[in-house]
């Protein structure tokens, strides 16, 4: 009896619509987050993550509406992230139906934001997203672990050590870390297992592996390195791998997974 | 024609976050659902649901502001069903200890809510449970059924001793990282789950359905 490895599809959403390609033949509207959420729920997703919901305040309303509609029909946890800067942002997302909120650059800019969020809403809904890349210690002496926190989709280095940042975030009250390898992201060459293992040694909060999923073998490797959950986008969106296949592969290696009745 | 009467449920609104989720999941059972902090409506409902997320002390303050303890106590005195979820379950015990701060609970059950002793905390994700004997909520379900948990604190010792003519409570346990804790309690009109049935997909819907049918 032990908690299952969570398999989490990630959707990029802008102005209430799913962006970046999603390629399911039987969807009427591949841009509709609700329809996709239902699809992934039916396939056995353990949680859903919506990222980059918006960068500006103008289109917030469509994001809230999207979350509300999704939460009305999908009864699994929803994490929402992108442009979350204030506790009022968090409050509005939770009220719309999000269960957890992913915080990234706002915490880099102002680390106290994490503790403010945890104090007001509880650690269980505060996810710290870390976009990290490998750096040489000679080049970036402030990052002795060899992993640097980046912002702006990996384009901007911050000079912050990713391992130290994870430790600080845990102390501040973050309840979970979504760790994306910017080197692996989009490569389909596998998760950065060395980075995962380094963070696992450092923090005692759940760790979600992200960036690099390409084949079934990549998923148990991430769990072996210390991930509690595995997140992927394009391999699911383009039907290259199904959530059920990933779970079967994890189960083969002896990892607990949540099995649901998958429609034929 | 047999008239089908849907039970009327109230989800107690005391400022805790996930009221809408609970209400939507309960609507799926066919019940009528109202989210309110109204004292009389909460007393009159066929079933009262007390959700809860976040910190113990904050939930207690919210409950006190709407006289939640009084509502729950009066309902139980009249054998009127109440279901607590997550922190809504934890506040039913004597006390909660978070970050060394002790908060007073509603004391419907003896016991302390304390930090889980596991390598990875929060306990976040889908886990199985070990149902107690004669459980209405879980009896006969596949033991591999998983429910969604997200919490750092739990009741790790069940302290209520029942003897004599009273029906003993049904305690359902779960385990995380080697630590065992109470996952659900069924005690006459008072039931509670540490997990979130409203976020546990079809498995959670089944548990809510069973509770609603028992009203």
Short mmCIF file of C-alpha atoms in Angstrom, two decimals:
data_model
loop_
_atom_site.label_atom_id
_atom_site.label_comp_id
_atom_site.label_asym_id
_atom_site.label_seq_id
_atom_site.Cartn_x
_atom_site.Cartn_y
_atom_site.Cartn_z
CA UNK A 1 0.00 0.00 0.00
CA UNK A 2 1.76 3.07 -1.21
CA UNK A 3 1.00 6.20 -3.14
CA UNK A 4 0.94 5.76 -6.94
CA UNK A 5 3.31 7.44 -9.36
CA UNK A 6 1.24 10.17 -10.96
CA UNK A 7 1.16 10.49 -14.73
CA UNK A 8 0.33 14.06 -15.70
CA UNK A 9 -0.39 15.45 -19.17
CA UNK A 10 0.47 19.12 -19.50
CA UNK A 11 -1.49 21.52 -21.69
CA UNK A 12 -0.36 24.94 -22.80
CA UNK A 13 -3.26 27.31 -22.72
CA UNK A 14 -3.63 30.87 -23.87
CA UNK A 15 -6.78 32.97 -23.66
CA UNK A 16 -8.79 29.95 -22.67
CA UNK A 17 -7.62 27.84 -25.61
CA UNK A 18 -5.08 25.05 -25.85
CA UNK A 19 -2.14 26.20 -27.94
CA UNK A 20 0.77 24.27 -29.44
CA UNK A 21 -0.35 21.32 -31.42
CA UNK A 22 -2.69 18.70 -30.12
CA UNK A 23 -3.46 16.00 -32.58
CA UNK A 24 -6.27 13.66 -31.63
CA UNK A 25 -8.36 12.56 -34.55
CA UNK A 26 -11.58 12.11 -32.63
CA UNK A 27 -11.77 15.51 -30.98
CA UNK A 28 -14.25 17.96 -32.36
CA UNK A 29 -12.23 20.90 -31.12
CA UNK A 30 -8.62 20.18 -30.24
CA UNK A 31 -8.26 23.69 -28.89
CA UNK A 32 -10.94 23.26 -26.27
CA UNK A 33 -9.28 22.60 -22.90
CA UNK A 34 -12.43 21.03 -21.50
CA UNK A 35 -12.67 18.46 -24.25
CA UNK A 36 -8.98 17.59 -23.89
CA UNK A 37 -9.24 17.41 -20.13
CA UNK A 38 -12.11 14.95 -20.44
CA UNK A 39 -10.15 12.91 -22.94
CA UNK A 40 -7.12 12.67 -20.66
CA UNK A 41 -9.30 11.99 -17.64
CA UNK A 42 -10.94 9.10 -19.50
CA UNK A 43 -7.49 7.78 -20.44
CA UNK A 44 -6.48 7.65 -16.80
CA UNK A 45 -4.55 10.88 -16.20
CA UNK A 46 -3.92 11.24 -12.48
CA UNK A 47 -3.84 15.00 -12.57
CA UNK A 48 -3.94 17.74 -15.21
CA UNK A 49 -1.61 20.69 -15.53
CA UNK A 50 -2.46 23.83 -17.47
CA UNK A 51 0.54 26.08 -18.02
CA UNK A 52 1.14 29.53 -19.46
CA UNK A 53 -2.51 30.31 -19.01
CA UNK A 54 -1.74 33.94 -19.61
CA UNK A 55 1.01 36.50 -19.38
CA UNK A 56 -1.20 39.55 -19.16
CA UNK A 57 -4.12 40.52 -16.99
CA UNK A 58 -6.34 41.26 -20.00
CA UNK A 59 -7.19 37.67 -20.76
CA UNK A 60 -7.48 36.44 -17.18
CA UNK A 61 -11.24 36.16 -17.48
CA UNK A 62 -11.02 33.56 -20.22
CA UNK A 63 -8.55 31.56 -18.13
CA UNK A 64 -10.89 31.52 -15.12
CA UNK A 65 -13.78 30.53 -17.34
CA UNK A 66 -11.69 27.71 -18.83
CA UNK A 67 -10.76 26.40 -15.38
CA UNK A 68 -14.34 26.67 -14.18
CA UNK A 69 -15.66 24.72 -17.16
CA UNK A 70 -12.98 22.06 -16.80
CA UNK A 71 -13.51 21.62 -13.06
CA UNK A 72 -17.23 21.21 -13.68
CA UNK A 73 -16.64 18.09 -15.73
CA UNK A 74 -13.34 16.58 -14.65
CA UNK A 75 -13.05 15.22 -11.12
CA UNK A 76 -9.28 14.91 -10.80
CA UNK A 77 -6.83 17.51 -9.47
CA UNK A 78 -6.05 20.52 -11.65
CA UNK A 79 -2.83 22.52 -11.45
CA UNK A 80 -2.69 25.89 -13.13
CA UNK A 81 0.36 28.03 -13.74
CA UNK A 82 1.67 30.95 -15.73
CA UNK A 83 1.75 34.59 -14.74
CA UNK A 84 0.80 33.91 -11.13
CA UNK A 85 2.18 36.93 -9.28
CA UNK A 86 0.01 37.71 -6.27
CA UNK A 87 -1.96 35.88 -3.61
CA UNK A 88 -5.06 37.42 -5.16
CA UNK A 89 -4.16 35.68 -8.45
CA UNK A 90 -3.97 32.41 -6.52
CA UNK A 91 -7.23 33.03 -4.75
CA UNK A 92 -9.01 33.68 -8.04
CA UNK A 93 -7.57 30.53 -9.64
CA UNK A 94 -8.54 28.36 -6.66
CA UNK A 95 -12.01 29.85 -6.59
CA UNK A 96 -12.37 29.11 -10.30
CA UNK A 97 -11.65 25.44 -9.57
CA UNK A 98 -7.87 24.95 -9.59
CA UNK A 99 -6.55 22.71 -6.82
CA UNK A 100 -2.94 23.74 -7.08
CA UNK A 101 -1.13 26.73 -8.49
CA UNK A 102 2.28 26.60 -10.10
CA UNK A 103 4.54 29.56 -9.38
CA UNK A 104 7.70 30.26 -11.32
CA UNK A 105 9.27 33.65 -12.09
CA UNK A 106 7.29 35.56 -9.46
CA UNK A 107 9.01 33.42 -6.81
CA UNK A 108 12.42 33.96 -8.40
CA UNK A 109 11.79 37.71 -8.31
CA UNK A 110 10.45 37.66 -4.76
CA UNK A 111 11.02 34.44 -2.81
CA UNK A 112 8.75 35.60 0.06
CA UNK A 113 5.85 35.09 -2.34
CA UNK A 114 6.09 31.34 -1.71
CA UNK A 115 5.64 31.67 2.04
CA UNK A 116 2.85 34.22 1.62
CA UNK A 117 1.06 31.75 -0.65
CA UNK A 118 1.65 28.78 1.66
CA UNK A 119 0.55 30.72 4.74
CA UNK A 120 -2.69 31.82 3.14
CA UNK A 121 -3.69 28.74 1.15
CA UNK A 122 -1.61 25.90 2.59
CA UNK A 123 1.48 24.19 1.19
CA UNK A 124 -0.66 21.56 -0.52
CA UNK A 125 -1.64 23.98 -3.27
CA UNK A 126 1.71 25.69 -3.81
CA UNK A 127 3.80 24.15 -6.59
CA UNK A 128 7.15 25.72 -7.36
CA UNK A 129 8.07 25.35 -11.03
CA UNK A 130 11.81 25.32 -11.64
CA UNK A 131 13.07 25.62 -15.22
CA UNK A 132 16.69 24.56 -14.89
CA UNK A 133 19.62 24.11 -17.27
CA UNK A 134 23.06 22.62 -16.92
CA UNK A 135 25.93 25.08 -16.50
CA UNK A 136 29.61 24.60 -15.92
CA UNK A 137 30.66 25.63 -12.45
CA UNK A 138 33.63 27.52 -13.90
CA UNK A 139 31.29 29.60 -15.96
CA UNK A 140 28.67 30.08 -13.24
CA UNK A 141 30.35 29.80 -9.83
CA UNK A 142 27.10 30.75 -8.07
CA UNK A 143 25.67 27.38 -9.21
CA UNK A 144 27.89 24.77 -7.55
CA UNK A 145 25.38 21.98 -8.30
CA UNK A 146 25.87 22.61 -12.04
CA UNK A 147 22.16 23.36 -12.47
CA UNK A 148 20.96 26.93 -12.90
CA UNK A 149 17.44 28.34 -12.55
CA UNK A 150 16.27 30.04 -15.74
CA UNK A 151 13.28 32.22 -16.63
CA UNK A 152 11.62 33.19 -19.89
CA UNK A 153 11.34 29.64 -21.15
CA UNK A 154 14.98 28.86 -20.46
CA UNK A 155 16.38 31.85 -22.32
CA UNK A 156 17.42 33.88 -19.29
CA UNK A 157 19.83 32.61 -16.67
CA UNK A 158 19.32 33.86 -13.14
CA UNK A 159 22.62 32.89 -11.55
CA UNK A 160 20.58 30.99 -8.92
CA UNK A 161 21.60 27.42 -8.09
CA UNK A 162 18.64 25.14 -8.79
CA UNK A 163 19.37 22.78 -5.88
CA UNK A 164 19.78 25.59 -3.36
CA UNK A 165 16.61 27.21 -4.72
CA UNK A 166 14.64 23.99 -4.26
CA UNK A 167 15.81 23.74 -0.65
CA UNK A 168 14.87 27.36 -0.01
CA UNK A 169 11.46 26.87 -1.59
CA UNK A 170 10.73 23.84 0.57
CA UNK A 171 11.60 25.83 3.69
CA UNK A 172 9.38 28.68 2.47
CA UNK A 173 6.44 26.29 2.30
CA UNK A 174 6.23 25.04 -1.28
CA UNK A 175 4.38 21.72 -1.24
CA UNK A 176 5.76 20.32 -4.48
CA UNK A 177 8.36 21.01 -7.16
CA UNK A 178 7.74 20.80 -10.89
CA UNK A 179 11.26 20.38 -12.25
CA UNK A 180 11.69 21.01 -15.96
CA UNK A 181 15.01 20.40 -17.64
CA UNK A 182 15.37 23.11 -20.27
CA UNK A 183 18.19 21.11 -21.88
CA UNK A 184 15.94 18.07 -22.32
CA UNK A 185 12.67 19.86 -23.03
CA UNK A 186 11.52 19.11 -26.56
CA UNK A 187 14.39 16.68 -27.29
CA UNK A 188 12.49 13.46 -26.50
CA UNK A 189 15.84 12.11 -25.27
CA UNK A 190 14.62 11.46 -21.75
CA UNK A 191 14.30 13.32 -18.48
CA UNK A 192 17.43 14.75 -16.85
CA UNK A 193 17.78 11.97 -14.29
CA UNK A 194 20.97 13.34 -12.77
CA UNK A 195 19.22 16.60 -11.96
CA UNK A 196 16.21 14.75 -10.55
CA UNK A 197 18.45 12.63 -8.33
CA UNK A 198 20.26 15.73 -7.08
CA UNK A 199 16.99 17.42 -6.11
CA UNK A 200 15.64 14.21 -4.56
CA UNK A 201 18.65 14.14 -2.24
CA UNK A 202 17.90 17.72 -1.27
CA UNK A 203 14.16 18.05 -0.67
CA UNK A 204 11.48 15.98 1.07
CA UNK A 205 8.52 17.30 -0.89
CA UNK A 206 7.08 15.62 -4.00
CA UNK A 207 8.99 16.08 -7.22
CA UNK A 208 7.43 16.12 -10.70
CA UNK A 209 9.79 15.26 -13.57
CA UNK A 210 9.30 17.31 -16.73
CA UNK A 211 11.10 17.83 -20.00
CA UNK A 212 12.40 15.21 -22.40
CA UNK A 213 9.84 12.40 -22.38
CA UNK A 214 10.08 10.51 -25.66
CA UNK A 215 9.80 6.78 -25.06
CA UNK A 216 8.18 4.52 -22.48
CA UNK A 217 11.58 3.69 -20.96
CA UNK A 218 12.09 7.32 -19.98
CA UNK A 219 9.31 7.21 -17.39
CA UNK A 220 10.57 4.48 -15.02
CA UNK A 221 14.04 6.03 -15.32
CA UNK A 222 12.69 9.30 -13.94
CA UNK A 223 10.98 7.49 -11.07
CA UNK A 224 14.15 5.51 -10.32
CA UNK A 225 15.97 8.85 -10.08
CA UNK A 226 13.48 10.03 -7.48
CA UNK A 227 10.46 11.52 -9.25
CA UNK A 228 7.07 11.10 -7.56
CA UNK A 229 5.22 12.12 -10.70
CA UNK A 230 5.99 12.34 -14.41
CA UNK A 231 4.72 15.06 -16.70
CA UNK A 232 4.73 15.16 -20.48
CA UNK A 233 3.07 17.16 -23.22
CA UNK A 234 3.75 16.39 -26.86
CA UNK A 235 4.08 12.59 -26.61
CA UNK A 236 0.55 12.55 -25.25
CA UNK A 237 -0.86 15.32 -27.44
CA UNK A 238 0.30 13.63 -30.65
CA UNK A 239 -0.80 10.18 -29.56
CA UNK A 240 2.76 8.80 -29.65
CA UNK A 241 2.29 7.35 -26.20
CA UNK A 242 -0.86 6.85 -24.21
CA UNK A 243 -1.19 7.43 -20.49
CA UNK A 244 -2.16 3.80 -20.09
CA UNK A 245 1.00 2.62 -21.88
CA UNK A 246 3.11 4.74 -19.56
CA UNK A 247 1.34 3.26 -16.55
CA UNK A 248 1.77 -0.28 -17.83
CA UNK A 249 5.46 0.37 -18.34
CA UNK A 250 5.82 1.79 -14.81
CA UNK A 251 3.93 -1.18 -13.37
CA UNK A 252 6.26 -3.56 -15.23
CA UNK A 253 9.13 -2.11 -13.22
CA UNK A 254 7.19 -2.58 -10.01
CA UNK A 255 6.07 1.00 -9.48
CA UNK A 256 2.55 1.49 -8.11
CA UNK A 257 0.15 3.16 -10.53
CA UNK A 258 -3.53 3.99 -10.42
CA UNK A 259 -5.42 1.77 -12.83
CA UNK A 260 -8.72 2.92 -14.18
CA UNK A 261 -11.06 1.34 -16.65
CA UNK A 262 -9.76 2.58 -20.00
CA UNK A 263 -12.34 2.77 -22.76
CA UNK A 264 -11.50 0.61 -25.77
CA UNK B 1 -45.19 5.94 -10.21
CA UNK B 2 -42.87 6.24 -7.27
CA UNK B 3 -41.79 9.77 -6.60
CA UNK B 4 -38.04 10.01 -6.32
CA UNK B 5 -37.04 12.56 -3.73
CA UNK B 6 -33.48 13.81 -3.97
CA UNK B 7 -31.77 14.39 -0.66
CA UNK B 8 -30.98 18.01 0.06
CA UNK B 9 -27.36 18.64 0.93
CA UNK B 10 -25.60 21.70 2.25
CA UNK B 11 -21.90 22.30 1.68
CA UNK B 12 -20.90 24.52 4.57
CA UNK B 13 -19.36 27.74 3.30
CA UNK B 14 -16.87 29.04 5.83
CA UNK B 15 -14.25 30.45 3.47
CA UNK B 16 -12.36 27.24 2.76
CA UNK B 17 -11.20 26.89 -0.85
CA UNK B 18 -12.68 23.86 -2.55
CA UNK B 19 -16.41 24.36 -1.97
CA UNK B 20 -17.25 24.41 -5.65
CA UNK B 21 -15.46 21.11 -6.28
CA UNK B 22 -17.30 19.43 -3.45
CA UNK B 23 -20.62 20.85 -4.60
CA UNK B 24 -20.09 19.73 -8.21
CA UNK B 25 -19.11 16.22 -7.18
CA UNK B 26 -22.12 15.93 -4.90
CA UNK B 27 -24.44 17.09 -7.68
CA UNK B 28 -23.34 14.02 -9.63
CA UNK B 29 -24.99 11.82 -7.00
CA UNK B 30 -28.36 13.28 -7.95
CA UNK B 31 -28.70 15.22 -4.72
CA UNK B 32 -29.75 18.83 -4.46
CA UNK B 33 -26.79 20.87 -3.29
CA UNK B 34 -26.62 24.30 -1.73
CA UNK B 35 -23.38 26.04 -0.75
CA UNK B 36 -24.16 28.28 2.18
CA UNK B 37 -23.11 29.42 5.63
CA UNK B 38 -26.72 29.89 6.72
CA UNK B 39 -27.22 28.37 10.16
CA UNK B 40 -30.79 27.16 9.69
CA UNK B 41 -30.20 25.80 6.19
CA UNK B 42 -27.18 23.86 7.45
CA UNK B 43 -29.25 22.43 10.31
CA UNK B 44 -32.19 21.50 8.09
CA UNK B 45 -30.29 19.74 5.30
CA UNK B 46 -30.57 15.96 4.92
CA UNK B 47 -26.78 15.86 4.86
CA UNK B 48 -24.14 18.44 5.75
CA UNK B 49 -20.73 18.37 4.05
CA UNK B 50 -17.81 20.17 5.69
CA UNK B 51 -14.88 20.45 3.28
CA UNK B 52 -11.59 22.03 4.21
CA UNK B 53 -8.20 22.87 2.79
CA UNK B 54 -5.21 24.75 4.12
CA UNK B 55 -4.20 25.31 7.70
CA UNK B 56 -6.03 23.81 10.69
CA UNK B 57 -6.15 27.08 12.63
CA UNK B 58 -7.45 29.03 9.63
CA UNK B 59 -10.21 26.45 9.10
CA UNK B 60 -11.17 26.58 12.78
CA UNK B 61 -11.40 30.36 12.66
CA UNK B 62 -13.57 30.14 9.56
CA UNK B 63 -15.80 27.52 11.17
CA UNK B 64 -16.13 29.52 14.38
CA UNK B 65 -17.16 32.58 12.40
CA UNK B 66 -20.20 30.71 11.04
CA UNK B 67 -20.85 28.79 14.30
CA UNK B 68 -19.82 25.61 12.51
CA UNK B 69 -19.17 23.70 15.73
CA UNK B 70 -22.66 24.48 16.97
CA UNK B 71 -24.20 23.41 13.65
CA UNK B 72 -22.33 20.11 13.63
CA UNK B 73 -23.03 19.44 17.34
CA UNK B 74 -26.75 20.09 17.00
CA UNK B 75 -27.02 17.94 13.90
CA UNK B 76 -25.27 15.04 15.60
CA UNK B 77 -27.50 15.38 18.69
CA UNK B 78 -30.40 14.73 16.34
CA UNK B 79 -28.63 11.94 14.40
CA UNK B 80 -28.44 14.17 11.31
CA UNK B 81 -25.60 13.07 8.99
CA UNK B 82 -22.41 15.10 8.61
CA UNK B 83 -19.47 14.38 6.30
CA UNK B 84 -16.09 16.04 6.88
CA UNK B 85 -13.49 16.10 4.10
CA UNK B 86 -9.70 16.54 4.54
CA UNK B 87 -9.20 19.41 7.04
CA UNK B 88 -12.98 19.20 7.46
CA UNK B 89 -12.26 15.77 8.98
CA UNK B 90 -9.24 16.91 10.97
CA UNK B 91 -11.17 19.64 12.81
CA UNK B 92 -13.51 16.97 14.20
CA UNK B 93 -10.72 15.81 16.53
CA UNK B 94 -9.54 17.40 19.80
CA UNK B 95 -6.60 19.30 18.41
CA UNK B 96 -4.26 19.94 15.51
CA UNK B 97 -0.54 20.59 15.83
CA UNK B 98 1.01 22.38 12.85
CA UNK B 99 4.47 23.98 12.93
CA UNK B 100 4.48 23.55 16.71
CA UNK B 101 1.27 25.58 17.02
CA UNK B 102 -1.55 23.74 18.75
CA UNK B 103 -5.11 24.56 17.69
CA UNK B 104 -8.26 23.45 19.43
CA UNK B 105 -10.63 21.38 17.32
CA UNK B 106 -14.30 20.53 17.69
CA UNK B 107 -13.64 17.45 19.86
CA UNK B 108 -16.30 15.23 18.32
CA UNK B 109 -13.61 12.55 18.52
CA UNK B 110 -10.60 12.32 20.85
CA UNK B 111 -7.22 12.51 19.19
CA UNK B 112 -4.55 14.71 17.70
CA UNK B 113 -3.87 15.72 14.11
CA UNK B 114 -0.10 15.74 13.70
CA UNK B 115 2.55 15.77 11.01
CA UNK B 116 2.99 12.60 8.96
CA UNK B 117 6.24 10.77 9.69
CA UNK B 118 7.24 9.90 6.12
CA UNK B 119 10.23 10.66 3.89
CA UNK B 120 8.11 12.64 1.41
CA UNK B 121 5.54 15.06 2.82
CA UNK B 122 2.94 16.24 1.76
CA UNK B 123 1.39 12.86 1.02
CA UNK B 124 0.21 13.84 -2.44
CA UNK B 125 -1.46 11.53 -4.90
CA UNK B 126 -3.59 8.42 -5.32
CA UNK B 127 -3.46 5.79 -2.60
CA UNK B 128 -5.32 2.67 -1.55
CA UNK B 129 -7.10 2.25 1.79
CA UNK B 130 -7.73 -0.58 4.24
CA UNK B 131 -11.47 -0.43 4.98
CA UNK B 132 -12.69 -1.21 8.46
CA UNK B 133 -15.14 -4.05 8.94
CA UNK B 134 -18.79 -3.24 8.14
CA UNK B 135 -17.82 -0.12 6.22
CA UNK B 136 -20.72 1.29 4.24
CA UNK B 137 -18.50 3.60 2.21
CA UNK B 138 -15.96 0.99 1.06
CA UNK B 139 -17.45 -2.48 1.57
CA UNK B 140 -16.99 -4.74 -1.44
CA UNK B 141 -14.93 -2.29 -3.48
CA UNK B 142 -11.77 -3.45 -5.27
CA UNK B 143 -8.91 -3.17 -2.73
CA UNK B 144 -6.79 -1.64 -5.52
CA UNK B 145 -9.15 1.34 -5.74
CA UNK B 146 -7.22 4.57 -5.23
CA UNK B 147 -8.31 7.90 -3.80
CA UNK B 148 -6.68 11.31 -4.05
CA UNK B 149 -4.90 12.52 -0.92
CA UNK B 150 -3.09 15.78 -0.39
CA UNK B 151 -2.10 16.53 3.22
CA UNK B 152 0.87 16.86 5.54
CA UNK B 153 -1.02 16.16 8.77
CA UNK B 154 -3.17 13.26 9.85
CA UNK B 155 -4.62 11.32 12.78
CA UNK B 156 -2.05 8.62 13.45
CA UNK B 157 -3.75 7.06 16.50
CA UNK B 158 -7.46 6.34 16.86
CA UNK B 159 -8.23 6.96 20.53
CA UNK B 160 -11.97 6.50 20.93
CA UNK B 161 -12.70 3.39 22.99
CA UNK B 162 -16.24 2.15 22.57
CA UNK B 163 -17.84 -0.43 24.81
CA UNK B 164 -21.26 -1.38 26.07
CA UNK B 165 -24.31 -0.99 23.87
CA UNK B 166 -22.73 1.47 21.44
CA UNK B 167 -21.90 0.56 17.87
CA UNK B 168 -18.15 0.84 17.43
CA UNK B 169 -16.96 3.28 14.76
CA UNK B 170 -15.62 1.92 11.48
CA UNK B 171 -12.05 3.08 10.94
CA UNK B 172 -10.43 2.92 7.50
CA UNK B 173 -6.66 3.28 7.40
CA UNK B 174 -4.11 4.28 4.80
CA UNK B 175 -0.35 4.28 4.74
CA UNK B 176 2.28 6.60 3.32
CA UNK B 177 6.02 6.14 3.54
CA UNK B 178 5.64 3.59 6.33
CA UNK B 179 3.35 5.80 8.41
CA UNK B 180 -0.22 4.63 9.06
CA UNK B 181 -3.04 7.10 9.52
CA UNK B 182 -6.83 7.35 9.55
CA UNK B 183 -8.18 7.64 6.00
CA UNK B 184 -11.88 7.59 6.89
CA UNK B 185 -14.24 7.28 9.84
CA UNK B 186 -17.86 6.10 9.88
CA UNK B 187 -19.36 6.71 13.30
CA UNK B 188 -23.15 6.79 13.32
CA UNK B 189 -24.26 10.06 11.72
CA UNK B 190 -20.69 11.43 11.62
CA UNK B 191 -18.49 10.36 8.70
CA UNK B 192 -15.23 11.78 7.41
CA UNK B 193 -12.53 11.17 4.84
CA UNK B 194 -8.93 12.38 4.87
CA UNK B 195 -8.80 12.02 1.08
CA UNK B 196 -10.75 14.16 -1.36
CA UNK B 197 -13.64 12.10 -2.77
CA UNK B 198 -14.61 15.12 -4.88
CA UNK B 199 -11.23 14.89 -6.64
CA UNK B 200 -10.97 11.10 -6.77
CA UNK B 201 -12.68 10.54 -10.12
CA UNK B 202 -15.20 7.69 -10.33
CA UNK B 203 -13.82 6.05 -7.17
CA UNK B 204 -14.60 9.17 -5.18
CA UNK B 205 -18.01 9.49 -6.82
CA UNK B 206 -18.85 5.98 -5.61
CA UNK B 207 -17.97 6.88 -2.01
CA UNK B 208 -20.09 10.05 -2.16
CA UNK B 209 -22.91 8.11 -3.79
CA UNK B 210 -22.85 5.58 -0.94
CA UNK B 211 -22.88 8.31 1.67
CA UNK B 212 -25.81 10.07 -0.01
CA UNK B 213 -27.73 6.78 -0.29
CA UNK B 214 -27.21 6.19 3.43
CA UNK B 215 -28.93 9.46 4.36
#
